[in-house]
mmCIF file of C-alpha atoms in Angstrom:
data_model
loop_
_atom_site.group_PDB
_atom_site.id
_atom_site.type_symbol
_atom_site.label_atom_id
_atom_site.label_comp_id
_atom_site.label_asym_id
_atom_site.label_seq_id
_atom_site.Cartn_x
_atom_site.Cartn_y
_atom_site.Cartn_z
ATOM 1 C CA MET A 1 -8.130 -81.688 -11.679
ATOM 2 C CA LYS A 2 -9.837 -78.338 -12.779
ATOM 3 C CA ARG A 3 -9.321 -75.696 -9.918
ATOM 4 C CA SER A 4 -11.724 -72.654 -9.760
ATOM 5 C CA ASN A 5 -10.845 -69.769 -12.128
ATOM 6 C CA LEU A 6 -11.234 -66.218 -11.043
ATOM 7 C CA THR A 7 -13.456 -64.545 -13.694
ATOM 8 C CA ARG A 8 -14.762 -61.036 -14.637
ATOM 9 C CA LYS A 9 -18.016 -61.953 -12.946
ATOM 10 C CA ASP A 10 -16.188 -63.041 -9.840
ATOM 11 C CA LEU A 11 -14.300 -59.406 -9.774
ATOM 12 C CA ALA A 12 -17.737 -57.900 -10.217
ATOM 13 C CA ARG A 13 -19.404 -59.852 -7.310
ATOM 14 C CA ILE A 14 -16.646 -58.571 -4.876
ATOM 15 C CA ILE A 15 -16.794 -55.071 -6.400
ATOM 16 C CA ASN A 16 -20.626 -55.250 -5.566
ATOM 17 C CA GLU A 17 -19.966 -56.836 -2.153
ATOM 18 C CA ASP A 18 -17.165 -55.056 -0.784
ATOM 19 C CA LEU A 19 -17.945 -51.393 -2.236
ATOM 20 C CA GLY A 20 -21.411 -51.236 -2.504
ATOM 21 C CA PHE A 21 -22.051 -50.573 -6.294
ATOM 22 C CA SER A 22 -25.024 -52.193 -7.998
ATOM 23 C CA GLN A 23 -24.363 -55.419 -9.672
ATOM 24 C CA ARG A 24 -24.921 -53.950 -13.132
ATOM 25 C CA SER A 25 -22.519 -50.993 -12.568
ATOM 26 C CA SER A 26 -20.006 -53.471 -10.832
ATOM 27 C CA SER A 27 -20.000 -55.632 -14.108
ATOM 28 C CA ASP A 28 -19.657 -52.276 -16.201
ATOM 29 C CA LEU A 29 -16.782 -51.228 -13.747
ATOM 30 C CA VAL A 30 -14.706 -54.399 -14.092
ATOM 31 C CA ASP A 31 -15.305 -54.339 -18.082
ATOM 32 C CA GLU A 32 -13.679 -50.685 -18.039
ATOM 33 C CA VAL A 33 -10.681 -51.442 -16.006
ATOM 34 C CA PHE A 34 -9.936 -54.166 -18.506
ATOM 35 C CA SER A 35 -10.803 -52.513 -21.473
ATOM 36 C CA CYS A 36 -8.557 -49.267 -20.405
ATOM 37 C CA LEU A 37 -5.647 -51.740 -20.023
ATOM 38 C CA ARG A 38 -6.513 -53.397 -23.462
ATOM 39 C CA ASP A 39 -6.571 -50.168 -25.163
ATOM 40 C CA THR A 40 -3.518 -48.830 -23.346
ATOM 41 C CA LEU A 41 -1.488 -51.923 -24.758
ATOM 42 C CA LEU A 42 -3.132 -51.400 -28.211
ATOM 43 C CA GLU A 43 -1.375 -47.817 -28.155
ATOM 44 C CA GLU A 44 1.917 -50.008 -27.579
ATOM 45 C CA GLU A 45 2.352 -48.358 -24.247
ATOM 46 C CA ALA A 46 3.490 -50.397 -21.085
ATOM 47 C CA ILE A 47 1.502 -50.589 -17.734
ATOM 48 C CA LYS A 48 3.312 -50.677 -14.588
ATOM 49 C CA LEU A 49 1.090 -51.637 -11.864
ATOM 50 C CA VAL A 50 3.208 -51.393 -8.604
ATOM 51 C CA GLN A 51 2.919 -54.462 -6.329
ATOM 52 C CA PHE A 52 1.426 -56.505 -9.140
ATOM 53 C CA GLY A 53 3.587 -56.325 -12.088
ATOM 54 C CA THR A 54 4.276 -54.969 -15.858
ATOM 55 C CA PHE A 55 2.616 -55.579 -18.975
ATOM 56 C CA THR A 56 4.807 -54.681 -21.935
ATOM 57 C CA VAL A 57 4.067 -54.916 -25.769
ATOM 58 C CA ARG A 58 7.251 -56.154 -27.329
ATOM 59 C CA GLN A 59 8.515 -56.411 -30.913
ATOM 60 C CA LYS A 60 9.845 -60.020 -31.624
ATOM 61 C CA LEU A 61 12.339 -59.569 -34.821
ATOM 62 C CA PRO A 62 11.826 -61.770 -37.797
ATOM 63 C CA ARG A 63 13.866 -64.798 -37.550
ATOM 64 C CA VAL A 64 14.576 -68.048 -39.666
ATOM 65 C CA GLY A 65 12.540 -71.037 -38.142
ATOM 66 C CA ARG A 66 11.867 -74.445 -39.196
ATOM 67 C CA ASN A 67 8.401 -76.461 -39.503
ATOM 68 C CA PRO A 68 9.224 -78.951 -36.886
ATOM 69 C CA ARG A 69 7.127 -81.219 -38.800
ATOM 70 C CA THR A 70 8.586 -81.274 -42.261
ATOM 71 C CA GLY A 71 11.885 -79.791 -41.414
ATOM 72 C CA GLU A 72 11.420 -76.902 -44.000
ATOM 73 C CA THR A 73 13.154 -73.616 -42.984
ATOM 74 C CA MET A 74 11.002 -70.533 -43.352
ATOM 75 C CA GLU A 75 10.884 -66.839 -42.211
ATOM 76 C CA ILE A 76 8.976 -66.009 -39.044
ATOM 77 C CA ALA A 77 7.717 -62.596 -39.741
ATOM 78 C CA LYS A 78 8.173 -59.667 -37.294
ATOM 79 C CA ARG A 79 5.644 -59.727 -34.671
ATOM 80 C CA SER A 80 4.499 -57.986 -31.375
ATOM 81 C CA MET A 81 3.228 -59.654 -28.417
ATOM 82 C CA VAL A 82 2.238 -58.515 -24.646
ATOM 83 C CA THR A 83 4.320 -60.145 -22.021
ATOM 84 C CA PHE A 84 3.921 -59.695 -18.307
ATOM 85 C CA LYS A 85 6.389 -59.745 -15.560
ATOM 86 C CA ALA A 86 5.263 -60.224 -12.111
ATOM 87 C CA SER A 87 6.399 -57.832 -9.265
ATOM 88 C CA ARG A 88 8.719 -59.052 -6.638
ATOM 89 C CA LYS A 89 6.117 -58.451 -4.327
ATOM 90 C CA LEU A 90 3.674 -60.719 -6.113
ATOM 91 C CA ARG A 91 6.171 -63.496 -6.682
ATOM 92 C CA ASP A 92 6.702 -63.592 -3.017
ATOM 93 C CA LYS A 93 3.271 -63.640 -2.295
ATOM 94 C CA ILE A 94 2.575 -66.719 -4.351
ATOM 95 C CA ASN A 95 5.632 -68.413 -2.728
ATOM 96 C CA THR A 96 4.804 -67.841 1.029
ATOM 97 C CA MET B 1 0.838 -46.084 -17.901
ATOM 98 C CA ASN B 2 1.068 -46.555 -14.044
ATOM 99 C CA LYS B 3 -1.668 -47.178 -11.444
ATOM 100 C CA SER B 4 -2.538 -43.605 -10.759
ATOM 101 C CA GLU B 5 -2.860 -42.964 -14.560
ATOM 102 C CA LEU B 6 -5.188 -46.000 -14.839
ATOM 103 C CA ILE B 7 -7.158 -44.608 -11.777
ATOM 104 C CA GLU B 8 -7.581 -41.303 -13.493
ATOM 105 C CA ALA B 9 -8.699 -42.909 -16.764
ATOM 106 C CA ILE B 10 -11.332 -44.956 -14.919
ATOM 107 C CA ALA B 11 -12.521 -41.952 -12.980
ATOM 108 C CA GLN B 12 -12.957 -39.907 -16.110
ATOM 109 C CA GLU B 13 -14.451 -42.673 -18.146
ATOM 110 C CA THR B 14 -17.064 -43.648 -15.530
ATOM 111 C CA ASN B 15 -17.634 -39.875 -14.040
ATOM 112 C CA LEU B 16 -16.762 -41.585 -10.436
ATOM 113 C CA SER B 17 -14.623 -39.665 -7.925
ATOM 114 C CA HIS B 18 -10.813 -40.372 -7.967
ATOM 115 C CA LYS B 19 -11.612 -42.146 -4.452
ATOM 116 C CA ASP B 20 -13.916 -44.507 -5.999
ATOM 117 C CA ALA B 21 -12.062 -45.244 -9.177
ATOM 118 C CA SER B 22 -9.201 -45.967 -7.000
ATOM 119 C CA SER B 23 -11.071 -48.472 -4.564
ATOM 120 C CA ILE B 24 -12.163 -50.283 -7.687
ATOM 121 C CA VAL B 25 -8.773 -50.658 -9.088
ATOM 122 C CA MET B 26 -7.098 -51.784 -5.666
ATOM 123 C CA THR B 27 -10.007 -54.157 -5.235
ATOM 124 C CA ILE B 28 -9.506 -55.739 -8.668
ATOM 125 C CA LEU B 29 -5.628 -56.090 -8.187
ATOM 126 C CA ASP B 30 -5.850 -57.043 -4.414
ATOM 127 C CA THR B 31 -8.182 -59.795 -5.438
ATOM 128 C CA MET B 32 -6.168 -61.012 -8.440
ATOM 129 C CA THR B 33 -3.018 -61.019 -6.251
ATOM 130 C CA GLU B 34 -4.977 -63.180 -3.518
ATOM 131 C CA THR B 35 -6.131 -65.666 -6.055
ATOM 132 C CA LEU B 36 -2.836 -66.180 -7.516
ATOM 133 C CA ALA B 37 -1.199 -66.466 -3.881
ATOM 134 C CA ALA B 38 -3.850 -69.144 -3.297
ATOM 135 C CA GLY B 39 -2.749 -70.922 -6.168
ATOM 136 C CA GLU B 40 -5.617 -70.387 -8.304
ATOM 137 C CA ASN B 41 -5.948 -69.000 -11.859
ATOM 138 C CA ILE B 42 -7.526 -65.909 -13.616
ATOM 139 C CA GLU B 43 -9.128 -66.059 -16.829
ATOM 140 C CA ILE B 44 -10.419 -62.697 -18.089
ATOM 141 C CA ARG B 45 -12.075 -62.688 -21.282
ATOM 142 C CA GLY B 46 -10.885 -60.271 -23.980
ATOM 143 C CA PHE B 47 -7.743 -59.702 -22.093
ATOM 144 C CA GLY B 48 -5.842 -62.863 -20.997
ATOM 145 C CA SER B 49 -5.231 -65.330 -18.222
ATOM 146 C CA PHE B 50 -2.820 -65.955 -15.458
ATOM 147 C CA VAL B 51 -1.789 -69.362 -14.562
ATOM 148 C CA ILE B 52 0.452 -70.457 -11.577
ATOM 149 C CA LYS B 53 3.055 -72.955 -12.543
ATOM 150 C CA GLU B 54 4.478 -75.356 -9.756
ATOM 151 C CA TYR B 55 8.025 -76.291 -9.967
ATOM 152 C CA GLU B 56 9.382 -79.372 -8.013
ATOM 153 C CA SER B 57 12.599 -78.738 -6.332
ATOM 154 C CA TYR B 58 15.676 -79.379 -8.193
ATOM 155 C CA GLN B 59 19.701 -79.031 -8.275
ATOM 156 C CA GLY B 60 20.966 -76.054 -10.053
ATOM 157 C CA ARG B 61 24.393 -74.291 -10.275
ATOM 158 C CA ASN B 62 25.364 -71.130 -9.481
ATOM 159 C CA PRO B 63 26.194 -69.998 -13.001
ATOM 160 C CA LYS B 64 28.823 -67.691 -11.679
ATOM 161 C CA THR B 65 30.732 -69.971 -9.240
ATOM 162 C CA GLY B 66 29.397 -73.430 -10.378
ATOM 163 C CA GLU B 67 28.809 -74.519 -7.144
ATOM 164 C CA VAL B 68 25.729 -76.751 -6.864
ATOM 165 C CA ILE B 69 22.863 -75.576 -4.831
ATOM 166 C CA ASP B 70 19.323 -77.002 -4.136
ATOM 167 C CA VAL B 71 16.493 -75.031 -5.655
ATOM 168 C CA PRO B 72 13.481 -75.276 -3.420
ATOM 169 C CA PRO B 73 10.196 -76.072 -5.098
ATOM 170 C CA LYS B 74 8.366 -72.917 -6.191
ATOM 171 C CA ARG B 75 5.255 -71.463 -7.906
ATOM 172 C CA LEU B 76 5.569 -68.754 -10.513
ATOM 173 C CA PRO B 77 2.667 -66.811 -12.366
ATOM 174 C CA PHE B 78 2.616 -66.642 -16.254
ATOM 175 C CA PHE B 79 0.183 -64.430 -18.133
ATOM 176 C CA LYS B 80 -1.239 -65.377 -21.621
ATOM 177 C CA VAL B 81 -2.595 -63.012 -23.586
ATOM 178 C CA GLY B 82 -6.054 -63.322 -24.906
ATOM 179 C CA LYS B 83 -6.766 -64.408 -28.392
ATOM 180 C CA GLU B 84 -8.316 -61.525 -29.825
ATOM 181 C CA LEU B 85 -5.899 -58.989 -27.904
ATOM 182 C CA LYS B 86 -2.877 -60.993 -29.034
ATOM 183 C CA GLU B 87 -4.211 -60.704 -32.534
ATOM 184 C CA ARG B 88 -5.070 -57.022 -32.394
ATOM 185 C CA VAL B 89 -1.617 -56.067 -30.973
ATOM 186 C CA ASP B 90 0.298 -58.080 -33.589
ATOM 187 C CA SER B 91 -1.624 -56.451 -36.416
ATOM 188 C CA LEU B 92 -0.378 -53.048 -35.214
ATOM 189 C CA LYS B 93 3.255 -53.281 -36.504
#
């Protein structure tokens, strides 16, 4: 059932094979790209990657929810989360 | 931040040329796109994972006209933010 997942390791291997950076550098470069994306989101700044998609940090307002097990009502605190919207192009590619 | 700003940031951090930084970013994004297009998932530790969900065809309705339409099977990509990043983003407030 488990299909193979693409990981940082695979990306590093492809950078090494396709672009000729050493294995060590390739691995550092992949980490650099994702830590840059992460730091940007931690600044609450959106990332718009044309042809891929957009990452946004969204504020979810506090709301009253219910513990589904006990039925007890409780306040769900204000929280922030990262959302991703795939670009039209990516969605089309996935469906062809 | 957009793609050119990302490329610029990578070039500065790594002391690589703009051209090299651009090839790296494009290779990563193209590989991720191809992976998802092949119906495979992506898991990047410390960042998050992308999963393809498959939907069977179903009968839907045009919400404007009420007309019944057949929605063909489709696949949609979902991003799930990694636990650590999720917690760090949430603690920003």
